[in-house]
Coordinates of C-alpha atoms in Angstrom, one line a residue:
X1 CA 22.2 -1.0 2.7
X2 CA 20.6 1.6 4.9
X3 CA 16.5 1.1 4.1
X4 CA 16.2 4.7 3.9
X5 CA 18.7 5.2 0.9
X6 CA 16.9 2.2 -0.5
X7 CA 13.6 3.9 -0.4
X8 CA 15.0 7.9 -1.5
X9 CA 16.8 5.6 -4.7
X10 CA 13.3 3.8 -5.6
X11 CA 11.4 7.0 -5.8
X12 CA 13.7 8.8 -7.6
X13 CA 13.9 6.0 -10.0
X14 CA 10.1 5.4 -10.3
X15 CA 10.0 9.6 -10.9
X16 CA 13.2 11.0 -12.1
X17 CA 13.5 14.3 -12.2
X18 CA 10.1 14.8 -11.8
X19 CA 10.8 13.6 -8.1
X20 CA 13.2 15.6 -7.4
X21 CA 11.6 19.2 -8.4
X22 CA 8.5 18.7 -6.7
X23 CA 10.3 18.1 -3.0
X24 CA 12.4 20.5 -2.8
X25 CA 10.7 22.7 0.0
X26 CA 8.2 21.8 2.5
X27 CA 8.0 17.9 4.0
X28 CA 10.4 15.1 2.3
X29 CA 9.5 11.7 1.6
X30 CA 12.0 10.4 3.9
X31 CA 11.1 12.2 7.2
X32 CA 7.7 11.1 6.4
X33 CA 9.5 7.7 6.4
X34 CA 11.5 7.8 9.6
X35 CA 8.9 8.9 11.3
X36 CA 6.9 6.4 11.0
X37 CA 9.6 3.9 11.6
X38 CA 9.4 6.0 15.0
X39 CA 5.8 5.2 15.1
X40 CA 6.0 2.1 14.7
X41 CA 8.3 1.3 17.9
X42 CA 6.3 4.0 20.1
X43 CA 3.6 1.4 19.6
X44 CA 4.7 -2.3 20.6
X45 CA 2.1 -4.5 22.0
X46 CA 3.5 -8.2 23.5
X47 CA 1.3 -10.7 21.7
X48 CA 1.4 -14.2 22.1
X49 CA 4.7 -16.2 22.4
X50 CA 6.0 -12.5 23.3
X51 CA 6.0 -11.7 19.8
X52 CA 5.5 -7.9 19.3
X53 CA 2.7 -6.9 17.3
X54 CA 3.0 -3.5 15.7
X55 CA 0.5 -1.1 14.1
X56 CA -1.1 -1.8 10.9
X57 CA -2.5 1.4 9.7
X58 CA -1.0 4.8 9.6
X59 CA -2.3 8.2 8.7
X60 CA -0.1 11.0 7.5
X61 CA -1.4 14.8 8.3
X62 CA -0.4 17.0 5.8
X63 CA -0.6 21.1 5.3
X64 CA -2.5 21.9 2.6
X65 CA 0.4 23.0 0.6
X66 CA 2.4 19.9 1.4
X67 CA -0.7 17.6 0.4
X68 CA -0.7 19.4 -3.0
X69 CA 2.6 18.8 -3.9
X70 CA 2.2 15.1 -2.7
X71 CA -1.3 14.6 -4.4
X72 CA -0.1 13.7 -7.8
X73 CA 2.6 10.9 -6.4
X74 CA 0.1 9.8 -3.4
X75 CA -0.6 6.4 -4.9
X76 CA 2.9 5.6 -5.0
X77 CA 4.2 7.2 -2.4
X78 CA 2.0 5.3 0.0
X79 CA 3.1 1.9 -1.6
X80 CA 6.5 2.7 -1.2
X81 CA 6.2 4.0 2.4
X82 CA 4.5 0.5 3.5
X83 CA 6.8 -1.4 1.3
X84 CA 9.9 0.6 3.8
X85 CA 7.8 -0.2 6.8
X86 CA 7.7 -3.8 5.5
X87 CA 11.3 -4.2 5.3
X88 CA 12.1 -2.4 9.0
X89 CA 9.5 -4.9 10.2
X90 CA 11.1 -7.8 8.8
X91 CA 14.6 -6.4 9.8
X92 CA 13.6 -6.1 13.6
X93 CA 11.1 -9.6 13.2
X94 CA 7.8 -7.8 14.4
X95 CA 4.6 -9.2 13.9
X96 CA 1.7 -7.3 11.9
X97 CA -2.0 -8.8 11.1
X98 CA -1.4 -7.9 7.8
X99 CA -0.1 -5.8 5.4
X100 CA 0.3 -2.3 6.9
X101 CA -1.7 0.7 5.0
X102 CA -0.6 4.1 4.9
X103 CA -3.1 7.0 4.3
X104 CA -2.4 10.5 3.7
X105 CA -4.5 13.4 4.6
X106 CA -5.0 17.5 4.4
X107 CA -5.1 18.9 7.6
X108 CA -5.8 23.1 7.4
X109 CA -4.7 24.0 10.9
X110 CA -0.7 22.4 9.6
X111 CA 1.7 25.0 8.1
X112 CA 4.0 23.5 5.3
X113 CA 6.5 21.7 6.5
X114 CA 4.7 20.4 9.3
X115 CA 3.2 16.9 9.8
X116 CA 1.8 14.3 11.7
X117 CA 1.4 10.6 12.1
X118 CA -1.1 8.6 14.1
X119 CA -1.1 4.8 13.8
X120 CA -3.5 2.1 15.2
X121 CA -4.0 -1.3 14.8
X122 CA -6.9 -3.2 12.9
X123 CA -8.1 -6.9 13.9
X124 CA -7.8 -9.2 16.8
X125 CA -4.3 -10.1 18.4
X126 CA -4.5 -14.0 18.0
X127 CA -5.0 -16.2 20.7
X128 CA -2.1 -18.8 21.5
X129 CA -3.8 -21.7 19.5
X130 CA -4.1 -19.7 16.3
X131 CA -1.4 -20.2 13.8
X132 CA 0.3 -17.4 13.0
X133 CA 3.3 -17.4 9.4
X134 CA 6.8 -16.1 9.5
X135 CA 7.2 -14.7 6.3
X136 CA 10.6 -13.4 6.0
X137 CA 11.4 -12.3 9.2
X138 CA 7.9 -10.2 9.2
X139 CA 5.4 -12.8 11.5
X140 CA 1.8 -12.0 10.1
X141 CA -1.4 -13.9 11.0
X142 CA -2.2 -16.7 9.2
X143 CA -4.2 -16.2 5.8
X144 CA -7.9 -16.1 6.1
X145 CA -9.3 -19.0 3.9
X146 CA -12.1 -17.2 2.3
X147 CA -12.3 -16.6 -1.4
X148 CA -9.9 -14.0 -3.1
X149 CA -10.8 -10.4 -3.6
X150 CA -10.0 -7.0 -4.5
X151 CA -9.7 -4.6 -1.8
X152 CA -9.9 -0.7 -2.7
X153 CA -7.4 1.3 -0.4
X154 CA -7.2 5.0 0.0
X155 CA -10.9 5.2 0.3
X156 CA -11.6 6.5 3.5
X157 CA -12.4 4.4 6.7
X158 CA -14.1 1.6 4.9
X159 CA -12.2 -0.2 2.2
X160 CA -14.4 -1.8 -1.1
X161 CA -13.5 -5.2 -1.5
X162 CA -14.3 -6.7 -5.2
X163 CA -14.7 -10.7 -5.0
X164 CA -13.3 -12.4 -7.8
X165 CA -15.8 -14.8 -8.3
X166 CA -15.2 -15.4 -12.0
X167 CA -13.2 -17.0 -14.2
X168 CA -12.7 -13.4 -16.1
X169 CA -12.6 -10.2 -14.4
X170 CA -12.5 -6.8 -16.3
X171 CA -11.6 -3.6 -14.6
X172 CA -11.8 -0.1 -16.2
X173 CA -13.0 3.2 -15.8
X174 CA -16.6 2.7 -17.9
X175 CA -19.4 1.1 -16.7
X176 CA -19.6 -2.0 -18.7
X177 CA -16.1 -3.5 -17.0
X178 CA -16.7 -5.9 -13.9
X179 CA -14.9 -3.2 -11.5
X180 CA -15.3 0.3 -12.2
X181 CA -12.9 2.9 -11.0
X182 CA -14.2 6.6 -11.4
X183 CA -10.6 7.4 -11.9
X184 CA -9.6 9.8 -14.7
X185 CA -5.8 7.8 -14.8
X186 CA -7.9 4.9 -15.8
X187 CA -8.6 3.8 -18.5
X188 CA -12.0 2.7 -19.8
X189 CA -10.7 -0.7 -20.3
X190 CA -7.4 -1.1 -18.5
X191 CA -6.8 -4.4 -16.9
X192 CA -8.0 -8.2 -16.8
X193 CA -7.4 -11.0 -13.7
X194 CA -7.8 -14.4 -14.9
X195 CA -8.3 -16.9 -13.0
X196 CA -6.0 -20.1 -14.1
X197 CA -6.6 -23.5 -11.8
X198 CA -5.9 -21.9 -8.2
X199 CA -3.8 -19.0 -9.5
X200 CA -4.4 -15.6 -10.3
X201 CA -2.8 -13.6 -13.3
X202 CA -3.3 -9.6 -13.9
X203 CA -2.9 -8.5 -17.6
X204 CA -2.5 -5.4 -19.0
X205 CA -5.3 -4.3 -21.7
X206 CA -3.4 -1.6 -23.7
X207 CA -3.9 1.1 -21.2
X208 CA -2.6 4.3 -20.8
X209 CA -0.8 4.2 -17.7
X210 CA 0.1 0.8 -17.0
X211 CA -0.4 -2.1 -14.4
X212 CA 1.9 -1.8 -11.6
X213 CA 2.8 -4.8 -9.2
X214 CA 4.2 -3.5 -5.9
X215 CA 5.3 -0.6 -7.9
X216 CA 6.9 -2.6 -11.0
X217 CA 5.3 -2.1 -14.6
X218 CA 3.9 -5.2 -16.1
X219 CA 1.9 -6.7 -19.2
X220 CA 0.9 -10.0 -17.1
X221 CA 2.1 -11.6 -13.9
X222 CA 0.7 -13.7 -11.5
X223 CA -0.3 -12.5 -8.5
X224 CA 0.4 -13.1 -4.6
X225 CA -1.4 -12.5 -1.1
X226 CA -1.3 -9.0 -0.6
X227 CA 0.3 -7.6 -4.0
X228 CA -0.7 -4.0 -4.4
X229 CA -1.4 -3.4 -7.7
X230 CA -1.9 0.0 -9.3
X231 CA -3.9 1.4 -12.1
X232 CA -3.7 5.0 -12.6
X233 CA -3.8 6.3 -8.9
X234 CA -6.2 4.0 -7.7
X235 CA -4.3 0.7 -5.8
X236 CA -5.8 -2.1 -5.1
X237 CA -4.7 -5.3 -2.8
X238 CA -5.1 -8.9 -3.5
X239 CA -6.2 -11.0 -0.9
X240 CA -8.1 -13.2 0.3
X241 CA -11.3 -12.7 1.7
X242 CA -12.1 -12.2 5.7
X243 CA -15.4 -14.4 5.5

């Protein structure tokens, strides 16, 4: 099925009519997603084994007026544009150092309607003796073998990462949890990760808005390299450390 149809369908599921009112004028979710399908092959690079590495981060400009109406659904939206940019990776076998991130931001000078996309890549290309996975199609670099942490996206140039150093991790808008999130959709005690042999599990605490797992509710699951998990409008990624 057409990836584009697939991604329209899981928005409108995840927002209902909700989705639906808010874009009917000014830029839709799916141009915003073809075009950076088109970004993404305007930006090849031959890598090793002439493998073709593709961007890994992508910011979206966005009219004042567009980034309004988008501001409420960014969180999602911009899990759901990597998750399409995932599966047109995998479809056409590129390789990506890791997950891509999509950013949106509010550019004055753009009238609504208009937009724009600029895309880079983050990290080394890997030399020919460094082992690189095949994960479905999608070839990313081999994980790094540091520790696991928590990686704060949507925060500007710099992400936060969180290291998940203990057994128990609490995470919740006050400041007595392990990882604070100043965000209002939080709440003050939302989520737990526990730590179980060499496995990690998230758990809901009773909060407000739910734990999300690549965009799927949960009350506990165990998590995988690179899971985006959501609370409120804040995402985070799990993965393993760099160092």
């Amino acid at each position: 099925m057409n990836i584009f149809r697939d991604f329209e369908r899981k928005l409108e599921g995840l927002f209902e009519g909700v989705f639906l009112r808010a874009f009917k004028s000014g830029v839709q979710p799916v141009e915003l997603g073809k075009k950076l399908v088109r970004e993404v092959e305007g930006h090849k690079t031959i890598g090793v084994s002439s493998r073709l590495y593709v961007p890994n981060r992508y910011e979206v400009g966005l009219s004042p007026g567009d980034y309004s109406r988008f501001e409420s659904y960014q969180a999602v939206m911009a899990t759901e544009l990597e998750n399409l940019l995932i599966s047109y990776m995998k479809e056409k076998s590129y390789a990506v150092l890791d997950r891509p991130r999509v950013r949106m931001v509010e550019v004055d000078d753009l009238r609504e309607g208009e937009f724009w996309i600029k895309s880079r890549m983050v990290g080394e290309l890997p030399v020919e003796s460094d082992a690189a996975e095949d994960r479905g199609g999608m070839i990313t670099d081999g994980e790094p073998g540091g520790p696991y942490v928590l990686e704060l996206l949507d925060s500007g140039e710099v992400s936060q990462e969180f290291p998940l150093e203990k057994e128990t991790v609490q995470v919740g808008r006050t400041g007595d949890n392990d990882i604070v999130l100043p965000d209002p959709n939080v709440s003050r005690v939302h989520a737990r990760l526990n730590r179980r042999g060499d496995s990690f599990f998230v758990i809901d605490l009773g909060s407000t808005n739910g734990v999300w797992v690549n965009e799927h509710r949960v009350s506990e699951t165990e998590l995988t390299a690179n899971d985006v998990i959501r609370l409120g409008s804040t995402r985070l990624v799990f993965r393993r450390s760099l160092g």
